[in-house]
Short mmCIF file of C-alpha atoms in Angstrom, two decimals:
data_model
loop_
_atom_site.label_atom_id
_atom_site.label_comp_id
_atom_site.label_asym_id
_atom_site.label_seq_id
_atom_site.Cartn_x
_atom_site.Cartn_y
_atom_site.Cartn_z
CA UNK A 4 112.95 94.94 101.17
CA UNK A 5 110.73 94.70 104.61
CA UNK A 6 110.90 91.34 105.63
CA UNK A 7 109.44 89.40 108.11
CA UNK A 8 111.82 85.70 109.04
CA UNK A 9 109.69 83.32 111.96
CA UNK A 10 111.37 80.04 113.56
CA UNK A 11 110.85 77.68 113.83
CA UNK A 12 108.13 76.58 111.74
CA UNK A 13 106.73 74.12 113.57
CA UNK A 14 107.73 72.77 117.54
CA UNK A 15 106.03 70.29 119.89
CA UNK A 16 106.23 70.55 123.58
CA UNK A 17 105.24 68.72 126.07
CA UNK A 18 102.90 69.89 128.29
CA UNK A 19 104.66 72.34 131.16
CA UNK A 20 107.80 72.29 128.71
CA UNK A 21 108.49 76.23 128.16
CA UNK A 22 109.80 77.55 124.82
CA UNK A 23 110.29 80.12 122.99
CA UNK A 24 109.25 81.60 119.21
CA UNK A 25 111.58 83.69 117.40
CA UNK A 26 110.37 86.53 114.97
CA UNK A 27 113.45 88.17 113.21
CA UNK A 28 113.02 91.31 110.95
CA UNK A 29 114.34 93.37 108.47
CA UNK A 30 112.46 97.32 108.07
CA UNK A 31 113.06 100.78 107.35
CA UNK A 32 112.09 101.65 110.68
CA UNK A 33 109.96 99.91 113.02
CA UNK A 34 106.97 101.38 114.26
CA UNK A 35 105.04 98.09 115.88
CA UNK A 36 105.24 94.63 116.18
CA UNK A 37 102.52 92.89 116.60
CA UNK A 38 101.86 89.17 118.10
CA UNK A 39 98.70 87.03 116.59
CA UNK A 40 97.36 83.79 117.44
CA UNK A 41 95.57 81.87 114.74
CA UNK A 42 93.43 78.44 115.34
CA UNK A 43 92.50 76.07 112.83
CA UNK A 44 89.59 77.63 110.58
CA UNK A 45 89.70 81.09 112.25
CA UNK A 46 91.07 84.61 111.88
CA UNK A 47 94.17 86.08 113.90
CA UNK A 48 93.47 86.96 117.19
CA UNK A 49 95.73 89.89 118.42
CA UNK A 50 97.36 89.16 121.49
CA UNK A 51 100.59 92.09 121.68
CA UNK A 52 101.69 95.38 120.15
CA UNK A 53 105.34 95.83 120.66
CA UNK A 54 107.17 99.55 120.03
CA UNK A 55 110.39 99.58 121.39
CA UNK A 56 113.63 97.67 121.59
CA UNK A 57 113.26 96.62 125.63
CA UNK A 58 109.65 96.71 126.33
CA UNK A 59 108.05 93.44 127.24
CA UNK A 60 104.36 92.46 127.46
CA UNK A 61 102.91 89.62 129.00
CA UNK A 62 99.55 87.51 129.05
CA UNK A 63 99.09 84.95 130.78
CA UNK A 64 101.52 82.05 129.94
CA UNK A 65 102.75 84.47 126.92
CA UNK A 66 105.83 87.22 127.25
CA UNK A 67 106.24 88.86 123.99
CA UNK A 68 109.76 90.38 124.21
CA UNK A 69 111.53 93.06 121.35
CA UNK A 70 115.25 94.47 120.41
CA UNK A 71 116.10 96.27 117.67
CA UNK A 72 116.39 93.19 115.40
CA UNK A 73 113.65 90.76 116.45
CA UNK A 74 110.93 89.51 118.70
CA UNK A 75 110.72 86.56 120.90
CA UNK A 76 107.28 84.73 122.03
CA UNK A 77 108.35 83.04 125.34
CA UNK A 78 106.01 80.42 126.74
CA UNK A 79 106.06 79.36 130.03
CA UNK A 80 104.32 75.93 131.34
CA UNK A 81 102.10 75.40 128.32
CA UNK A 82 99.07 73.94 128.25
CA UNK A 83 97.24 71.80 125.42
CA UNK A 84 94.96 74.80 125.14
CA UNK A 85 97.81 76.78 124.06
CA UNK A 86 98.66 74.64 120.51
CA UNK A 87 98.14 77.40 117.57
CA UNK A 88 99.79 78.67 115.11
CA UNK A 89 101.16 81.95 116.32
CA UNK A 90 102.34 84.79 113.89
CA UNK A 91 104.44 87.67 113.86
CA UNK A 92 104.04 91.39 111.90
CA UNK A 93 106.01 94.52 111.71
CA UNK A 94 104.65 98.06 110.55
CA UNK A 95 107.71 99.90 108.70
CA UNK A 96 107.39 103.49 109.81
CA UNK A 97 107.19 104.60 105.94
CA UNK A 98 104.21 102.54 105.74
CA UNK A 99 100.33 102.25 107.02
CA UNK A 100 100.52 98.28 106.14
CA UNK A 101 101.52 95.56 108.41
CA UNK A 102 104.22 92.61 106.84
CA UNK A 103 103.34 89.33 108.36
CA UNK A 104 105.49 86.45 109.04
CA UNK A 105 104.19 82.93 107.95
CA UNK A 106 104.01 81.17 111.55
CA UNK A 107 105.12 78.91 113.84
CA UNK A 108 102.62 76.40 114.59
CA UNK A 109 103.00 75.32 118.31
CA UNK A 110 101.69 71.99 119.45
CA UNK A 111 101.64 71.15 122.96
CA UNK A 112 101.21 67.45 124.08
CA UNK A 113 99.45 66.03 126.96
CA UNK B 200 80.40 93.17 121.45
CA UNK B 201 80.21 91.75 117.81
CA UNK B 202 83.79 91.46 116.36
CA UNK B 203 84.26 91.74 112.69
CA UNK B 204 81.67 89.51 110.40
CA UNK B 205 82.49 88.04 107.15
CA UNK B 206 79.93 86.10 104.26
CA UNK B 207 79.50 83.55 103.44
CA UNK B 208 82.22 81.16 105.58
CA UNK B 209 82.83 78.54 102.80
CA UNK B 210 82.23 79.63 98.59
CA UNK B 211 82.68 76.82 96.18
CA UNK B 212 82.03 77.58 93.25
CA UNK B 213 83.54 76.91 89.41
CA UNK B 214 85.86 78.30 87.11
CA UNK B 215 84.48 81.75 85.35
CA UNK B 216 82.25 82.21 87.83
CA UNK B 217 81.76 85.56 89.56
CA UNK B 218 82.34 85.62 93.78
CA UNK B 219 81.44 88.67 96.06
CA UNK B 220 83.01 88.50 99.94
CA UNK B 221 81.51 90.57 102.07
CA UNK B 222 82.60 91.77 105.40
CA UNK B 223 80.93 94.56 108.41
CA UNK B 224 83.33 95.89 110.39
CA UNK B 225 83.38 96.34 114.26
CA UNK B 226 81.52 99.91 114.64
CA UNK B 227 83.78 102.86 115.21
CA UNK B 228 86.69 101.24 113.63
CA UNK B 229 87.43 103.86 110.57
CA UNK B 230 90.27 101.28 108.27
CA UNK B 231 89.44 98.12 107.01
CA UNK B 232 91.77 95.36 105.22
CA UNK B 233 91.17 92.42 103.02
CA UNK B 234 94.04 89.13 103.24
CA UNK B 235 94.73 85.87 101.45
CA UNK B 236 96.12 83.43 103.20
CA UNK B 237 97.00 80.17 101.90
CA UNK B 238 100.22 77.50 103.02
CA UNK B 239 102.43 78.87 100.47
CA UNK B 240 102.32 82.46 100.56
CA UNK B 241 100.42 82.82 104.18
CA UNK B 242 99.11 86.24 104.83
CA UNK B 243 98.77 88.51 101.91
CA UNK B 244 97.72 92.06 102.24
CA UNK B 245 95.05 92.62 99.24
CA UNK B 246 93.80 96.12 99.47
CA UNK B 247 92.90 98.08 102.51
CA UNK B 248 90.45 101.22 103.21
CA UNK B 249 91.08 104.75 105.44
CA UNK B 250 87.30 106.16 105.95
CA UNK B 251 85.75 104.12 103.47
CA UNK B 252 88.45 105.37 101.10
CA UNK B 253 90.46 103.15 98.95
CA UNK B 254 94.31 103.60 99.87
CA UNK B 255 96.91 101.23 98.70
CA UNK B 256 95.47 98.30 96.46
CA UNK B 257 99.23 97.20 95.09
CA UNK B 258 98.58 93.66 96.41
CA UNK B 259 95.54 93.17 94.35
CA UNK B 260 96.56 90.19 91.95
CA UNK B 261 94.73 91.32 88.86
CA UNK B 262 92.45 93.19 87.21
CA UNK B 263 89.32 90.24 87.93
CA UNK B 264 89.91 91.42 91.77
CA UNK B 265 88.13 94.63 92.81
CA UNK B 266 86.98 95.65 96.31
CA UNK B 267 84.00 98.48 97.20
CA UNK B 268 83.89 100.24 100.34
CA UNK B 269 80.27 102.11 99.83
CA UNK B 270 80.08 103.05 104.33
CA UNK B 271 81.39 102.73 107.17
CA UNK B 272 79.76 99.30 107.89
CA UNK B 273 79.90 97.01 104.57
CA UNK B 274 82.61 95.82 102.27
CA UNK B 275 83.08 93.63 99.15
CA UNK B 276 85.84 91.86 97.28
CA UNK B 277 84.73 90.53 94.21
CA UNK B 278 86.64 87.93 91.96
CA UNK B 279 85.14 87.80 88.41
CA UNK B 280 85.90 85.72 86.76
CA UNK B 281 87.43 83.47 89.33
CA UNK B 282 90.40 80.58 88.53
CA UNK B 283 91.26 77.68 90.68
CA UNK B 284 94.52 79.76 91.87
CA UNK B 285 91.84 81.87 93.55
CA UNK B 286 91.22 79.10 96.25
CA UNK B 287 92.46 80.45 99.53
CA UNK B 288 90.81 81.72 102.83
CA UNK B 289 90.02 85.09 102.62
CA UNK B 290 90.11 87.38 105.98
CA UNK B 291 88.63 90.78 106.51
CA UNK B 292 89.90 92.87 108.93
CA UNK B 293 89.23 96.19 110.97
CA UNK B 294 91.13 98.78 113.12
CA UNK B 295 90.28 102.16 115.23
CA UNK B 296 93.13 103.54 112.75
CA UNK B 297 96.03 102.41 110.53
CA UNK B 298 98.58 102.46 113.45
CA UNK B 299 96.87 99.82 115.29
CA UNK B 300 96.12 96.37 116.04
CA UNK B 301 94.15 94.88 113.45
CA UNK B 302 90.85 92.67 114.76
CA UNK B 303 90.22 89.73 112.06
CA UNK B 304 86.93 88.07 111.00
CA UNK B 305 86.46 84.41 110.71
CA UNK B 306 87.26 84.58 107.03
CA UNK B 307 85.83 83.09 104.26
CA UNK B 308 87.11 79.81 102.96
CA UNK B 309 87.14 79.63 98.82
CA UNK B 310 86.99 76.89 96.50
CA UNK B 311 87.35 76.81 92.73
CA UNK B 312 86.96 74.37 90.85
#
């Protein structure tokens, strides 16, 4: 079964305190990751599109990294501004849907 | 450019009751998805639409659910009648095709009581 494993589920930094979010998954066949962030009463807002164990994007203070088993969020120097929850989804190649993860809500402290 | 616009925001409304969602998508984008989300379960895939053409609606809960596509611009998800294990945000969302990123509307937040 496609499955889609975030950690942790919550984390609170301090401000300027870098991290990073782990998403770990289990397809038939990738064909995208994907990297959301989600505020408090709103939709996802799509931040990265992953395709390939190695490639890296980055925006920002955000570098969305991949290999063939999972996906790591890395955040360098947060700010306040950047406190969401952030979520993870795959694509299975056999498959038009996405799978999403259930979060990890960042808070970053002043 | 206007993203992806969902109505209303918040629904309250009681048991038995009939609810309609409705949701425009950003123009030009040709496949269109409707999500719960709620703490437990977080994002669930409900039904989603390839040129206004219904293609996978295996996470549809029951039979009360049912979703229209009738163009390119407009889509419903009705609940009728609706239970209190309905109550959930409820996110519309569009893409320029089914192999990529999916834009999200503000989503509408339901409440039955």
């Amino acid at each position: 079964e496609d499955q889609v494993t975030q950690s942790p589920e919550a984390l609170r930094l301090q401000e300027g305190e870098s991290s990073s979010l782990n998403c770990s998954y289990t397809v038939s066949g990738l064909r995208g990751l994907f990297w959301y962030r989600q505020d408090p009463g709103k939709g996802p807002e799509f931040l990265f599109t992953l395709y390939s164990a190695g490639e890296e994007k980055e925006k920002e203070r955000l570098k969305a990294t991949l290999t063939k088993k999972e996906s790591f969020l890395h955040i360098t120097a947060p700010k306040p501004e950047d406190s969401a929850t952030y979520l993870c989804a795959v694509r299975p190649n056999r498959d038009d849907k996405i799978i999403f993860g259930k979060g990890t809500r960042l808070h970053i402290l002043p | 450019d206007a993203g992806v616009i969902q109505s209303p925001r918040h629904e309250v409304t009681e048991m038995g009751q009939e609810v309609t969602l409705r949701c425009k998508p950003i123009s030009g984008h040709n496949s269109l998805f409707w999500y719960r989300q709620t703490m437990m379960r977080g994002l669930e895939l409900l039904i989603y639409f390839n040129n206004n053409v219904p293609i996978d609606d295996s996470g549809m809960p029951e039979d009360r659910f049912s979703a229209k596509m009738p163009n390119a611009s407009f889509s419903t998800l009705k609940i009728q009648p609706s239970e209190p294990r309905d109550s959930a945000v409820y996110f519309c969302a569009s893409s320029p095709g089914t192999y990529y990123e999916q834009y999200f509307g503000p989503g509408t937040r339901l409440t039955v009581t």
